[in-house]
Amino acid sequence: MSAKTDRIDRLAELTAARADEGGHGLWYEAFKRLRRNPMAIAGAVIVLVFVLIAILARVLAPYEPDAQTWLGETSTATMTFPGARAGNLLGVDHLGRDMLSRLLIGSQQSLLVGVVATVLGFSAGALLGGVSGACLGLFGTAGRRVDAVLMRFNDMALAVPSLLLAVSVATLLGQSLITVMIAVGVTQVPVFARLLRGSMLAQSHSDYVMASTALGVRKSRIVLNHILPNSLGPVLVQVTLSLATAIIEAAGLSFLGLGGVDAAHPEWGFMLAESQQYLSGALRFAVYPATAIIVTALGFTLLGEALREALDPKLRK
Amino acid sequence: MNLLSVRDLKVHFPIRRGVLFDRVVGHVYAVDGVSLDVARGQTYGLVGESGCGKTTLGRALLRLVPITSGQVLFDGTDLAALSSEGMRKERRRLQMVFQDPMSSLDPRQNVESILSEGLATHNMIGDRKARRAHIRKTLDAVGLPSNALERYPHEFSGGQRQRIGIARALVLEPDVIIADEPVSALDVSVQAQVINLMEEIQEELSLTYVVIAHDLAVVRHISDVVGVMYLGGLVEEAPSDVLYVSPKHPYTKALMSAVPVPDPEVEESRERVLLRGDLPSPANPPAGCRFHTRCPWRQETRCDTERPELRVVGEGHKVACHWAEKIEAGEIGVREDAVVTG
Amino acid sequence: MALLEVEDLAVTFHRRGTEPVRAVDGVSFTVAEGQVVGLVGESGCGKSVTSLALMGLLAKRGVTVTGSARFEEADLLQMSPSSMRDMRGARMAMIFQDPLSSLNPVVPIGLQVTEVLQRHRELRGDKARAEAADLLDRVGIPDPTRRLKEYPHQLSGGMRQRALIAMAVACRPRLLIADEPTTALDVTIQAQILELLKDLVAEEGTALIMITHDLGVVAGLCDEINVMYAGRVVEAASRRPLFARPVHPYSVGLLASIPRLDAPRGEKLTPIPGSVRDNIAWADGCAFAPRCTHAVEACVEGPPELTRTYTGHAYRCVNPVSREEAEAVAAPAVLPTPSLTEATPSEEESS
């Protein structure tokens, strides 16, 4: 009898041990799913390389980005610019500066603008959306009114094309790096606000919120401890995706000449703008910064999409 | 005597429409004048089909939905008249078990956090060690191992999750537990585990239950008294066995005859009332008896115009039908095409 | 001659990064012309996957289907996708659990019905519409010509399921597979739908595979019943013998664990301990052994063989439940069923 039960227990344990280590929260499970997804790995590698390059740019760059060392070898009239060679791996630009150095240093600007603008957009948006969502959930009719007003304004902001909004902000505040950050950040605000509020609204209708209410938990605690943490998944995904958009938009603003760019701080979008006149002679002037923008944005997008999949409740067992 | 009494309870949900600000364009009469009494230590079962208002009624008992009018008397206090803070404090004594044990547990909380939340809210057992001991004792009472404490809801099976849901209610040592479809999300073989657990706990802690379910067999099994709801109102109330042996309301008869029994002999021989049509919308309920649109015993005019009161017809037996006695005596027959056999 | 003969059907799902899951693990059963066959079991027992495999509705990627399913001289599992499409809806049809998600929400009901008629019976225009109205009328949808123009969301749950049944029987299929057709419906509506299915089977001689978790539903409807557990049929018998003298501990356990509507108050339920998570792999022994109160040493020495008695009762168990025990579970004390057409006895007599 005991031999039988032992054997059954052992077999049952073997079966149960398949995936059940126990004591892991949802974030850990999501991370495990993320690790298994090749899309996430690819995205993470790109993002990591980009961040490392940006941090170590000054060390990695072989020359000063604004040193016009090889100006003598270039000629804009005949469209002759030295291409890739031992000293300059990606060649020399129209002012005789090392392309590789400029690209490497340019990553700093992109990272800075991307991160600061997204943080700005996220914090303002999350505040707005959070307040709106909390009002809706907490304060009955009056709360619904506050939410309605906030969200109508938000919808108006959302209706303005983001680049147009950024251009307006940039022209209003004048040209500087800060302007670009604010301009790009402002366009993200309504997106985050809408997202967090919608997510909170969905969570506030869930059964476990009613269960907490039935326990007698205070509404403010329910919002902070249950609704908010469970609403952050989609927002986190949006943060990652926003970094990609922010980098592209920042490049776009610089391209339009609205960035605070000087020669010592090259920026990918500005490099693209500069390349326009020489496209017939040196396509690579445009190809390098464009590739850098695309690959970086792709990295963040891949990571964001993979994160979305990993956090999808439908995929949970 | 009666721990919980409901007097003419109404819950009407406004239907809102509007572009900028919402306007009320109508009401859903989810619960429309229900009165019932639940004695201490008793199990009151509420049964009915979707849209009959049983879930709303259960939530209204805890004021989880706004009460339009009427009273919910719990141990002498009218819950409907309490301030929201007063109600919040009273919730310790009235707890709820939900239908879907997965969605009613916060996926980001582990079991310990789930069980201690209520204790913290009501400032019960401040000492950490004592609190932990209390939680372990509760876990043990619902048949979960104590290593469950650090685990998260998704790591349990459906039946175990419902045990967590029951433990969450139990940990506050309530007087009343309102269970809304406590087993309908579970597999058949697991349902009995949870039903038995609920019965054992009730016996041990002399709890009062209100059990809400669509499954008449489950409700009859667990309840002392069963109330049958249709379209926002109680149509019949009787002790569990009496309800099966002599149902008096036409809807109860139809409902009962529609529940399949796992026994071919019974299935082949018994009569079944087939109701025509569907449940009318609770936003626009029919005048008179709410059931008259589908009732195979319906009589001209009175059923369409006068809403029958719930009245006493026997020992603990109440029914809301004008013709209950005449139907019982065989004076009013059922429309013949509504009955099938086998 | 059997209409459908399923032999050793197995379905394995492969998912990146996880162990392959054998959802159906060697299922065999037959369906005769005009017969109603029940597949009963709890979630995860493989009953729905079995039906999807028969209909050829499983995804091609990440799924391995083995075994055979002979239907009218052809093997459904070997059929080309195009001949399978010709078969589906015409010779065999399926009714799903959730009528709302099985209907296209942006297309009127009428168009969805006439589409089937066009595809398989080459009916067009007014002819198709007349036939569609006829079909809706036959499945008990009142005012069918008006209903044809309505969209699925305008119909109630019961009406939607009727519309789906109308589409399924539009081409008078020889075999109908119903996957939990009444689970999403209220019990009075369920009674209507079951009655409709009974009538259709009786009138048309259509064979029906009824997939359900509800033992009550099969007790009133099915001729032959297969009880499934963890991807295998553990007991198969005709309706009456199965309920009168169940043999497999799982079948007995199920009957003992569900509250019966007609049971007197105070009867205790006997649950099956544990959950499907406790199962062991069939390769190691009986999957049900960890939860089984009748488990013996031999249960875990290897997969139990299917035993078939001379009466045709088949079970997969090395230590079946004794006659006395099974009969005690199968025939519990019950309350008298009240009559609906005659005067009911007064309360004093009954209590």
Tab-separated table of C-alpha atoms in Angstrom, chain C residues 72-317:
chain	number	residue	atom	x	y	z
C	72	GLU	CA	-18.270	7.697	-45.236
C	73	GLU	CA	-15.345	5.724	-46.699
C	74	ALA	CA	-12.813	8.549	-46.372
C	75	ASP	CA	-10.285	9.311	-43.665
C	76	LEU	CA	-10.995	12.800	-42.329
C	77	LEU	CA	-7.468	13.131	-41.011
C	78	GLN	CA	-5.872	12.422	-44.417
C	79	MET	CA	-8.196	14.601	-46.452
C	80	SER	CA	-6.901	17.565	-48.443
C	81	PRO	CA	-7.944	20.987	-47.108
C	82	SER	CA	-10.161	21.621	-50.137
C	83	SER	CA	-12.104	18.366	-49.932
C	84	MET	CA	-12.371	18.951	-46.194
C	85	ARG	CA	-13.978	22.309	-46.954
C	86	ASP	CA	-16.470	20.594	-49.258
C	87	MET	CA	-17.211	18.108	-46.506
C	88	ARG	CA	-17.641	20.661	-43.714
C	89	GLY	CA	-21.062	22.220	-43.650
C	90	ALA	CA	-22.372	19.750	-46.238
C	91	ARG	CA	-21.771	16.209	-44.954
C	92	MET	CA	-20.780	17.139	-41.421
C	93	ALA	CA	-21.315	20.329	-39.451
C	94	MET	CA	-20.462	21.764	-36.079
C	95	ILE	CA	-22.248	23.837	-33.454
C	96	PHE	CA	-20.056	25.770	-31.070
C	97	GLN	CA	-20.392	26.784	-27.451
C	98	ASP	CA	-20.472	30.535	-27.822
C	99	PRO	CA	-23.016	31.531	-30.471
C	100	LEU	CA	-22.012	35.187	-30.392
C	101	SER	CA	-18.376	34.683	-31.283
C	102	SER	CA	-19.222	31.973	-33.824
C	103	LEU	CA	-21.339	34.375	-35.863
C	104	ASN	CA	-19.853	37.202	-37.892
C	105	PRO	CA	-20.957	40.354	-36.031
C	106	VAL	CA	-21.080	42.652	-39.084
C	107	VAL	CA	-23.054	40.400	-41.420
C	108	PRO	CA	-26.842	39.917	-41.142
C	109	ILE	CA	-28.020	36.471	-40.060
C	110	GLY	CA	-29.735	35.906	-43.383
C	111	LEU	CA	-26.569	36.425	-45.367
C	112	GLN	CA	-24.659	34.048	-43.136
C	113	VAL	CA	-27.260	31.335	-43.677
C	114	THR	CA	-27.595	31.891	-47.419
C	115	GLU	CA	-23.813	31.773	-47.701
C	116	VAL	CA	-23.886	28.150	-46.587
C	117	LEU	CA	-26.718	27.383	-48.998
C	118	GLN	CA	-24.808	29.001	-51.829
C	119	ARG	CA	-21.562	27.265	-51.060
C	120	HIS	CA	-22.917	23.754	-50.735
C	121	ARG	CA	-26.327	23.682	-52.394
C	122	GLU	CA	-25.825	26.286	-55.113
C	123	LEU	CA	-28.987	28.108	-54.174
C	124	ARG	CA	-29.045	31.791	-55.054
C	125	GLY	CA	-31.120	34.940	-54.680
C	126	ASP	CA	-34.740	34.598	-53.652
C	127	LYS	CA	-34.530	30.825	-53.605
C	128	ALA	CA	-31.728	30.917	-51.078
C	129	ARG	CA	-33.544	33.528	-48.991
C	130	ALA	CA	-36.747	31.498	-48.978
C	131	GLU	CA	-34.841	28.399	-47.948
C	132	ALA	CA	-33.019	30.360	-45.214
C	133	ALA	CA	-36.328	31.647	-43.822
C	134	ASP	CA	-37.605	28.085	-43.914
C	135	LEU	CA	-34.581	26.898	-41.955
C	136	LEU	CA	-34.947	29.597	-39.286
C	137	ASP	CA	-38.593	28.672	-38.991
C	138	ARG	CA	-37.681	24.998	-38.526
C	139	VAL	CA	-35.304	25.757	-35.664
C	140	GLY	CA	-38.057	27.751	-33.975
C	141	ILE	CA	-37.081	31.341	-34.685
C	142	PRO	CA	-40.291	33.366	-34.809
C	143	ASP	CA	-40.845	35.832	-37.659
C	144	PRO	CA	-37.960	34.412	-39.752
C	145	THR	CA	-38.160	36.769	-42.740
C	146	ARG	CA	-37.617	39.763	-40.471
C	147	ARG	CA	-34.881	37.984	-38.508
C	148	LEU	CA	-32.930	37.336	-41.711
C	149	LYS	CA	-32.116	41.039	-41.923
C	150	GLU	CA	-30.984	41.331	-38.314
C	151	TYR	CA	-27.447	41.230	-36.992
C	152	PRO	CA	-26.227	38.707	-34.400
C	153	HIS	CA	-26.175	41.260	-31.548
C	154	GLN	CA	-29.886	41.927	-32.064
C	155	LEU	CA	-30.701	38.304	-31.234
C	156	SER	CA	-30.823	36.794	-27.759
C	157	GLY	CA	-28.400	34.018	-26.804
C	158	GLY	CA	-30.957	31.304	-27.396
C	159	MET	CA	-31.948	32.728	-30.782
C	160	ARG	CA	-28.316	32.978	-31.837
C	161	GLN	CA	-27.752	29.341	-30.987
C	162	ARG	CA	-30.846	28.471	-33.017
C	163	ALA	CA	-29.477	30.461	-35.947
C	164	LEU	CA	-26.188	28.563	-35.683
C	165	ILE	CA	-28.055	25.286	-35.619
C	166	ALA	CA	-29.992	26.399	-38.700
C	167	MET	CA	-26.691	27.023	-40.499
C	168	ALA	CA	-25.344	23.681	-39.362
C	169	VAL	CA	-28.345	21.704	-40.585
C	170	ALA	CA	-28.830	23.778	-43.756
C	171	CYS	CA	-27.388	21.028	-45.977
C	172	ARG	CA	-28.848	18.110	-44.047
C	173	PRO	CA	-25.488	16.798	-42.879
C	174	ARG	CA	-25.123	13.140	-41.893
C	175	LEU	CA	-23.134	14.081	-38.820
C	176	LEU	CA	-23.539	16.994	-36.455
C	177	ILE	CA	-20.945	17.799	-33.809
C	178	ALA	CA	-22.189	19.966	-30.966
C	179	ASP	CA	-19.476	21.300	-28.655
C	180	GLU	CA	-21.098	22.377	-25.376
C	181	PRO	CA	-23.990	23.929	-27.329
C	182	THR	CA	-25.946	24.893	-24.211
C	183	THR	CA	-23.230	25.756	-21.698
C	184	ALA	CA	-23.491	29.492	-22.325
C	185	LEU	CA	-27.281	29.446	-22.103
C	186	ASP	CA	-29.752	29.650	-19.272
C	187	VAL	CA	-31.347	26.422	-18.173
C	188	THR	CA	-34.823	27.132	-19.583
C	189	ILE	CA	-33.218	28.075	-22.910
C	190	GLN	CA	-30.996	24.995	-22.685
C	191	ALA	CA	-34.131	22.864	-22.429
C	192	GLN	CA	-35.476	24.465	-25.621
C	193	ILE	CA	-32.241	23.861	-27.530
C	194	LEU	CA	-31.898	20.253	-26.348
C	195	GLU	CA	-35.481	19.623	-27.400
C	196	LEU	CA	-34.709	21.097	-30.810
C	197	LEU	CA	-31.627	18.888	-31.228
C	198	LYS	CA	-33.658	15.826	-30.231
C	199	ASP	CA	-36.290	16.659	-32.836
C	200	LEU	CA	-33.724	17.272	-35.574
C	201	VAL	CA	-32.007	13.963	-34.891
C	202	ALA	CA	-35.312	12.105	-34.832
C	203	GLU	CA	-36.703	13.710	-37.987
C	204	GLU	CA	-33.620	13.779	-40.171
C	205	GLY	CA	-31.767	10.742	-38.883
C	206	THR	CA	-28.697	12.899	-38.412
C	207	ALA	CA	-26.019	11.421	-36.208
C	208	LEU	CA	-24.948	13.704	-33.356
C	209	ILE	CA	-21.791	13.887	-31.316
C	210	MET	CA	-22.672	15.739	-28.136
C	211	ILE	CA	-19.718	17.192	-26.286
C	212	THR	CA	-20.504	18.325	-22.766
C	213	HIS	CA	-19.377	18.342	-19.158
C	214	ASP	CA	-22.956	17.933	-17.956
C	215	LEU	CA	-23.915	14.364	-17.083
C	216	GLY	CA	-27.547	15.441	-16.875
C	217	VAL	CA	-27.552	16.512	-20.520
C	218	VAL	CA	-26.154	13.199	-21.779
C	219	ALA	CA	-28.534	11.229	-19.565
C	220	GLY	CA	-31.498	12.641	-21.455
C	221	LEU	CA	-30.042	12.762	-24.928
C	222	CYS	CA	-27.290	10.274	-25.799
C	223	ASP	CA	-27.486	6.659	-26.935
C	224	GLU	CA	-23.815	5.907	-26.357
C	225	ILE	CA	-21.586	7.739	-23.905
C	226	ASN	CA	-17.816	8.029	-23.771
C	227	VAL	CA	-16.403	9.385	-20.521
C	228	MET	CA	-13.068	11.076	-21.171
C	229	TYR	CA	-10.272	11.877	-18.770
C	230	ALA	CA	-6.897	13.465	-19.548
C	231	GLY	CA	-7.176	12.789	-23.280
C	232	ARG	CA	-8.409	9.206	-23.174
C	233	VAL	CA	-11.770	7.480	-23.067
C	234	VAL	CA	-11.882	5.845	-19.636
C	235	GLU	CA	-15.354	4.369	-19.885
C	236	ALA	CA	-17.752	3.782	-22.763
C	237	ALA	CA	-21.199	2.294	-22.584
C	238	SER	CA	-24.794	2.744	-23.596
C	239	ARG	CA	-26.714	5.304	-21.635
C	240	ARG	CA	-28.627	3.085	-19.263
C	241	PRO	CA	-25.811	0.713	-18.247
C	242	LEU	CA	-23.448	3.638	-17.775
C	243	PHE	CA	-25.715	5.370	-15.306
C	244	ALA	CA	-27.103	2.213	-13.706
C	245	ARG	CA	-23.780	0.509	-13.152
C	246	PRO	CA	-20.751	2.726	-13.781
C	247	VAL	CA	-17.454	0.851	-13.595
C	248	HIS	CA	-14.608	3.345	-13.780
C	249	PRO	CA	-13.795	5.107	-10.494
C	250	TYR	CA	-13.792	8.428	-12.329
C	251	SER	CA	-17.333	7.974	-13.670
C	252	VAL	CA	-18.502	6.818	-10.256
C	253	GLY	CA	-16.703	9.744	-8.641
C	254	LEU	CA	-18.349	12.239	-10.998
C	255	LEU	CA	-21.813	10.848	-10.261
C	256	ALA	CA	-21.167	10.981	-6.531
C	257	SER	CA	-19.807	14.504	-6.610
C	258	ILE	CA	-22.595	16.356	-8.406
C	259	PRO	CA	-25.609	17.492	-6.429
C	260	ARG	CA	-28.756	16.043	-7.960
C	261	LEU	CA	-31.763	18.284	-8.351
C	262	ASP	CA	-34.027	15.640	-6.851
C	263	ALA	CA	-31.810	14.722	-3.888
C	264	PRO	CA	-33.304	15.256	-0.444
C	265	ARG	CA	-31.682	17.976	1.671
C	266	GLY	CA	-28.864	16.748	3.883
C	267	GLU	CA	-27.345	14.227	1.475
C	268	LYS	CA	-23.554	14.629	1.498
C	269	LEU	CA	-21.537	14.915	-1.667
C	270	THR	CA	-18.417	12.812	-2.152
C	271	PRO	CA	-15.900	14.905	-4.039
C	272	ILE	CA	-13.078	13.582	-6.168
C	273	PRO	CA	-9.930	14.679	-4.321
C	274	GLY	CA	-7.273	16.875	-5.910
C	275	SER	CA	-7.414	18.479	-9.341
C	276	VAL	CA	-6.292	17.638	-12.871
C	277	ARG	CA	-2.942	19.165	-11.964
C	278	ASP	CA	-2.224	16.024	-9.946
C	279	ASN	CA	-2.485	13.802	-13.017
C	280	ILE	CA	0.425	11.601	-14.045
C	281	ALA	CA	1.336	10.880	-17.658
C	282	TRP	CA	-0.540	7.957	-19.241
C	283	ALA	CA	2.809	6.409	-20.096
C	284	ASP	CA	3.552	5.987	-16.377
C	285	GLY	CA	0.198	4.478	-15.482
C	286	CYS	CA	-3.377	5.574	-15.099
C	287	ALA	CA	-3.502	9.392	-15.282
C	288	PHE	CA	-6.316	9.414	-12.750
C	289	ALA	CA	-4.436	7.287	-10.178
C	290	PRO	CA	-3.281	10.177	-7.938
C	291	ARG	CA	-6.890	11.246	-7.394
C	292	CYS	CA	-8.398	7.776	-7.361
C	293	THR	CA	-9.752	6.240	-4.183
C	294	HIS	CA	-9.504	2.770	-5.762
C	295	ALA	CA	-5.858	3.042	-6.845
C	296	VAL	CA	-3.746	-0.079	-6.392
C	297	GLU	CA	-0.133	-0.953	-7.163
C	298	ALA	CA	-0.999	-2.106	-10.674
C	299	CYS	CA	-2.349	1.356	-11.562
C	300	VAL	CA	1.144	2.778	-11.811
C	301	GLU	CA	2.823	-0.169	-13.493
C	302	GLY	CA	1.844	1.024	-16.922
C	303	PRO	CA	-1.052	2.447	-18.891
C	304	PRO	CA	-4.240	0.453	-18.183
C	305	GLU	CA	-5.678	-1.456	-21.149
C	306	LEU	CA	-9.236	-1.038	-22.345
C	307	THR	CA	-11.372	-3.926	-21.070
C	308	ARG	CA	-14.537	-4.741	-23.004
C	309	THR	CA	-17.287	-6.859	-21.497
C	310	TYR	CA	-19.576	-9.010	-23.621
C	311	THR	CA	-22.346	-6.425	-23.184
C	312	GLY	CA	-20.205	-3.820	-24.915
C	313	HIS	CA	-19.366	-1.897	-21.745
C	314	ALA	CA	-15.739	-0.779	-22.022
C	315	TYR	CA	-13.497	0.663	-19.338
C	316	ARG	CA	-9.842	1.502	-18.851
C	317	CYS	CA	-9.156	0.460	-15.266
